[in-house]
Coordinates of C-alpha atoms in Angstrom, one line a residue:
M1 CA -9.5 89.4 -58.8
I2 CA -8.3 92.5 -58.5
S3 CA -11.2 94.1 -56.2
N4 CA -10.5 91.1 -54.0
L5 CA -6.2 91.9 -54.0
V6 CA -7.1 95.4 -52.8
I7 CA -9.2 94.9 -49.9
S8 CA -6.8 91.8 -48.9
C9 CA -4.6 94.2 -48.9
N10 CA -6.1 96.9 -47.4
C11 CA -6.8 94.8 -44.7
R12 CA -3.3 93.8 -44.3
R13 CA -3.2 97.4 -43.6
F14 CA -5.3 97.7 -41.4
I15 CA -4.4 95.1 -39.5
H16 CA -0.6 96.2 -39.2
L17 CA -2.2 99.5 -38.2
Q18 CA -4.3 98.1 -35.0
L19 CA -1.6 96.0 -34.1
F20 CA 1.0 98.9 -33.7
V21 CA -2.1 101.4 -32.1
A22 CA -2.0 98.6 -29.4
C23 CA 2.0 97.7 -29.1
T24 CA 1.6 101.6 -28.6
M25 CA -1.0 101.3 -26.0
D26 CA 0.8 98.7 -24.2
E27 CA 4.1 100.3 -24.2
T28 CA 2.1 103.9 -23.1
A29 CA 0.0 102.3 -20.2
V30 CA 3.5 100.2 -19.1
S31 CA 5.6 103.4 -19.4
E32 CA 2.9 105.1 -17.1
S33 CA 2.6 102.3 -14.4
R34 CA 6.5 102.3 -14.3
T35 CA 6.4 106.3 -13.4
K36 CA 3.8 105.7 -11.1
I37 CA 6.2 102.9 -9.3
R38 CA 8.9 104.9 -9.3
Q39 CA 6.8 107.5 -7.5
I40 CA 6.1 104.9 -4.8
V41 CA 9.3 104.4 -4.0
D42 CA 10.7 107.6 -4.0
S43 CA 8.4 108.8 -1.9
E44 CA 9.3 109.6 1.9
R45 CA 6.1 107.5 2.9
F46 CA 7.0 104.3 1.2
N47 CA 10.9 105.0 2.9
N48 CA 9.7 105.3 6.2
V49 CA 7.8 101.8 6.3
V50 CA 10.9 100.1 4.6
F51 CA 12.7 101.9 7.3
V52 CA 10.8 101.1 9.9
A53 CA 10.5 97.8 8.7
I54 CA 14.4 97.4 8.7
L55 CA 14.8 98.1 12.3
A56 CA 12.0 96.1 13.6
S57 CA 13.9 93.0 11.7
S58 CA 17.2 93.9 13.1
I59 CA 15.7 94.0 16.5
S60 CA 13.7 90.7 15.8
I61 CA 16.9 88.6 14.4
G62 CA 18.1 90.1 17.9
F63 CA 15.4 88.2 19.9
E64 CA 16.0 84.9 17.8
T65 CA 19.5 84.4 20.5
Y66 CA 17.4 83.4 22.3
D67 CA 14.6 80.5 23.3
W68 CA 11.2 81.7 23.6
G69 CA 9.7 78.3 22.8
D70 CA 7.5 76.6 20.7
S71 CA 4.9 79.1 20.7
G72 CA 7.5 82.3 20.7
N73 CA 9.7 81.1 18.3
K74 CA 7.5 79.8 15.5
F75 CA 5.9 83.6 15.6
L76 CA 9.8 85.2 15.4
V77 CA 9.2 82.7 12.4
Y78 CA 6.1 83.8 10.7
L79 CA 7.8 87.6 11.7
D80 CA 10.8 87.2 9.8
W81 CA 9.3 86.1 6.6
F82 CA 6.5 89.1 7.1
F83 CA 9.8 91.4 6.9
M84 CA 11.1 89.2 3.9
T85 CA 7.9 89.4 1.8
I86 CA 8.1 93.5 2.5
F87 CA 12.0 93.5 1.8
V88 CA 11.5 91.5 -1.3
T89 CA 8.5 93.3 -2.5
E90 CA 10.5 96.6 -2.2
I91 CA 13.0 95.2 -4.3
L92 CA 10.8 93.8 -7.2
F93 CA 9.0 97.8 -7.3
R94 CA 12.4 99.0 -7.8
I95 CA 13.5 96.6 -10.3
Y96 CA 9.6 97.3 -12.0
A97 CA 10.3 100.8 -11.9
M98 CA 14.3 101.5 -12.6
R99 CA 14.8 98.3 -14.6
F100 CA 19.1 98.4 -15.7
D101 CA 19.6 102.1 -13.5
F102 CA 18.7 99.6 -10.1
F103 CA 21.8 97.7 -11.1
K104 CA 24.0 100.7 -11.9
D105 CA 23.3 102.0 -8.5
P106 CA 26.0 100.4 -5.7
W107 CA 23.8 100.7 -3.0
C108 CA 20.9 98.7 -4.5
V109 CA 22.3 96.0 -5.4
F110 CA 24.0 95.9 -1.8
D111 CA 20.3 95.5 -0.9
F112 CA 19.3 92.9 -3.4
L113 CA 22.5 91.3 -2.1
I114 CA 21.4 91.2 1.5
V115 CA 17.9 90.6 0.4
G116 CA 18.9 88.0 -1.6
I117 CA 21.1 86.1 1.1
A118 CA 18.3 85.8 3.8
L119 CA 16.4 83.7 0.5
F120 CA 18.2 80.7 1.1
P121 CA 16.9 77.6 2.8
S122 CA 18.2 77.2 6.5
T123 CA 19.2 74.1 6.6
G124 CA 21.7 72.3 5.4
V125 CA 24.8 73.9 3.5
F126 CA 22.1 77.2 3.5
R127 CA 22.4 77.3 6.7
V128 CA 25.2 79.6 7.3
F129 CA 23.9 82.2 4.8
R130 CA 21.0 82.1 7.1
V131 CA 23.3 84.1 9.0
F132 CA 23.8 87.1 7.7
R133 CA 20.3 87.6 7.5
V134 CA 21.8 90.2 10.8
L135 CA 23.5 92.1 7.2
R136 CA 19.8 93.4 6.9
A137 CA 20.6 96.3 9.6
F138 CA 23.2 97.2 7.4
R139 CA 20.6 98.5 5.1
L140 CA 20.1 101.0 7.1
V141 CA 23.1 102.8 6.3
S142 CA 21.7 103.4 3.1
R143 CA 18.5 105.0 4.5
I144 CA 20.1 107.7 6.4
P145 CA 21.6 110.3 4.1
E146 CA 24.2 110.6 6.7
L147 CA 25.5 107.2 7.6
K148 CA 25.6 106.8 3.5
L149 CA 28.0 109.9 3.3
V150 CA 30.4 108.2 5.9
A151 CA 30.2 105.1 4.6
E152 CA 31.0 106.4 1.0
S153 CA 34.1 108.3 2.8
L154 CA 35.1 105.1 4.2
I155 CA 35.3 103.7 0.7
F156 CA 37.5 106.3 -0.5
S157 CA 39.3 107.0 2.1
V158 CA 40.6 103.3 1.9
R159 CA 43.8 104.2 -0.5
G160 CA 45.4 106.2 2.0
L161 CA 44.2 104.6 5.0
T162 CA 46.3 101.4 3.5
A163 CA 49.3 104.2 3.1
V164 CA 48.9 105.3 6.6
A165 CA 48.3 101.4 8.0
T166 CA 51.3 100.1 5.9
L167 CA 53.5 102.9 7.2
L168 CA 52.7 102.0 11.1
S169 CA 53.3 98.4 10.5
V170 CA 56.5 98.6 10.1
V171 CA 57.5 101.2 12.8
I172 CA 55.1 98.6 15.3
Y173 CA 57.7 96.0 13.6
V174 CA 61.0 97.9 14.1
F175 CA 60.1 98.6 17.6
A176 CA 58.9 94.9 18.0
V177 CA 62.5 93.7 16.4
L178 CA 64.2 96.6 19.0
S179 CA 61.7 95.8 21.6
T180 CA 62.7 91.8 21.4
V181 CA 66.6 92.1 21.6
L182 CA 66.1 95.0 25.0
F183 CA 64.2 92.9 26.6
Q184 CA 63.2 88.8 26.2
N185 CA 65.6 88.5 29.0
S186 CA 64.2 91.6 31.4
G187 CA 63.1 88.3 34.1
V188 CA 60.1 87.0 33.8
E189 CA 57.8 89.7 32.9
G190 CA 60.1 90.7 29.6
E191 CA 60.0 87.0 28.5
L192 CA 56.3 87.1 29.0
Y193 CA 55.6 90.0 27.0
F194 CA 58.7 90.7 24.8
G195 CA 60.0 86.5 24.5
T196 CA 59.8 86.7 20.8
L197 CA 58.8 88.7 18.4
G198 CA 55.2 87.3 17.5
K199 CA 54.6 88.1 22.2
S200 CA 56.5 91.1 21.2
L201 CA 54.0 92.8 18.7
F202 CA 51.1 92.2 20.7
S203 CA 52.4 93.6 23.4
L204 CA 52.7 96.8 21.4
F205 CA 49.8 96.8 19.8
Q206 CA 48.6 96.9 23.3
V207 CA 51.1 99.7 24.5
M208 CA 49.4 101.8 21.5
T209 CA 46.0 101.2 22.6
L210 CA 46.7 102.6 26.0
E211 CA 45.0 99.4 27.3
S212 CA 47.2 98.9 30.7
W213 CA 50.3 99.5 29.1
S214 CA 52.0 101.5 32.3
N215 CA 50.8 99.3 35.3
G216 CA 51.0 96.0 32.7
I217 CA 53.9 96.1 31.2
V218 CA 56.7 98.8 31.4
R219 CA 56.7 99.5 35.3
F220 CA 58.2 95.7 35.6
L221 CA 60.3 96.3 32.5
I222 CA 61.3 99.8 34.5
E223 CA 62.3 97.7 37.4
E224 CA 64.5 95.7 35.7
E225 CA 66.1 98.4 33.1
G226 CA 66.0 101.5 34.2
W227 CA 63.9 104.7 34.1
W228 CA 64.9 104.8 29.9
V229 CA 62.5 102.3 29.2
G230 CA 59.5 104.7 30.1
F231 CA 60.9 107.5 27.5
Y232 CA 61.5 104.1 25.0
F233 CA 57.8 103.9 24.9
V234 CA 56.5 107.3 25.5
I235 CA 58.3 108.1 22.5
F236 CA 56.6 104.4 20.7
I237 CA 53.3 106.0 21.6
F238 CA 53.6 109.4 20.0
M239 CA 54.7 107.6 16.7
T240 CA 51.6 105.3 17.3
T241 CA 48.9 107.0 19.2
F242 CA 49.5 110.5 18.6
T243 CA 50.7 110.3 15.3
F244 CA 49.3 107.6 13.7
L245 CA 46.2 107.6 14.7
N246 CA 45.3 111.0 13.7
M247 CA 46.7 110.3 10.5
F248 CA 43.8 107.9 10.0
V249 CA 41.6 110.4 11.7
A250 CA 42.3 113.5 9.4
I251 CA 41.9 111.4 5.9
F252 CA 38.8 110.3 7.0
T253 CA 37.7 113.7 7.9
N254 CA 39.3 115.5 4.5
T255 CA 37.3 112.4 2.2
V256 CA 34.0 113.1 4.4
V257 CA 34.8 117.2 3.5
A258 CA 35.6 116.8 0.0
L259 CA 32.5 114.0 -0.5
E260 CA 30.6 117.0 0.8
A261 CA 31.7 119.1 -1.2
D262 CA 31.4 117.1 -4.9
S263 CA 28.0 116.9 -3.9
E264 CA 26.8 120.2 -3.6
E265 CA 28.8 121.2 -6.4
G266 CA 26.6 118.0 -8.1
I267 CA 23.6 119.9 -6.5
N268 CA 24.6 123.7 -8.3
S269 CA 25.1 122.7 -11.1
E270 CA 21.8 120.7 -11.6
V271 CA 21.0 124.3 -10.9
R272 CA 22.7 126.2 -13.1
K273 CA 21.9 123.5 -16.0
I274 CA 18.4 123.9 -15.2
Q275 CA 18.4 127.3 -15.0
S276 CA 20.3 127.9 -18.3
Q277 CA 17.7 125.6 -19.9
L278 CA 14.7 128.5 -18.5
D279 CA 16.7 130.6 -20.3
V280 CA 16.3 129.3 -23.4
L281 CA 12.7 128.7 -23.0
V282 CA 12.2 132.0 -22.3
E283 CA 13.8 133.4 -25.1
E284 CA 11.6 130.9 -27.7
I285 CA 8.9 132.5 -25.4
Q286 CA 9.5 136.0 -25.9
M287 CA 10.7 135.2 -29.8
L288 CA 7.3 133.5 -29.9
R289 CA 5.4 137.0 -28.1
M290 CA 7.7 138.8 -31.1
K291 CA 6.3 136.8 -33.9
L292 CA 2.3 137.0 -33.0
E293 CA 2.6 140.5 -32.6
E294 CA 4.1 141.3 -35.9
E295 CA 1.3 139.4 -37.0

């Protein structure tokens, strides 16, 4: 009886050991497969294939705006699903390899949303989502480091750009009120361009963009009111076009430079960290060598 209990306990332990070994082997196999998939999705060849697929898909969506007949349209549909298969496979590979880290990367989430939107059916209320397939072209941004830098700079510049845009809006509003009071009764052109506050805002925006501001707007007002009108609009152009718009460029440029500096600093810090680890390893190797020589 006791021997049977001992045997049963030993069998149970043996089974538990076998299960533990099997689970460990499974985890090791999964880890190795994840590592291999990660090497594939991070490889330059794989990314080049996806880049070409994104570019070709964007071009094919443009072709869909034309009527190529039944056979041509059907071919474009099949071609679209071919590209979708590539994109879905890529996303699944990246999720499998990166796991939760995939959703921590903003660019990976961006790719996931763009591909997910295109999977909606093209009928009923979901038809509008199919139109957003053209957003696949924006996936090129996540594939080209220079474009990623520009996009990230634009995002980080939002706060500064918003402040400048607010101040610019105040300046345009002040000039719009002044222009409405000064020019709304200046003949037909004055009524046309500055008859109301809304018209003044639109006309001043046109002047700020330098779109036909001299021949289209100002010359008629000069004939009605005099040459001082020219100086009035030149002052407005200097305050908006030559000042505020250059401030937009300056803020964006400074952000690009700052991000490049941060990127280089991050690389340098990683290099220093690796160098310090190598120094520690060298010291440990020297200590082991000294102990071996003493023995």
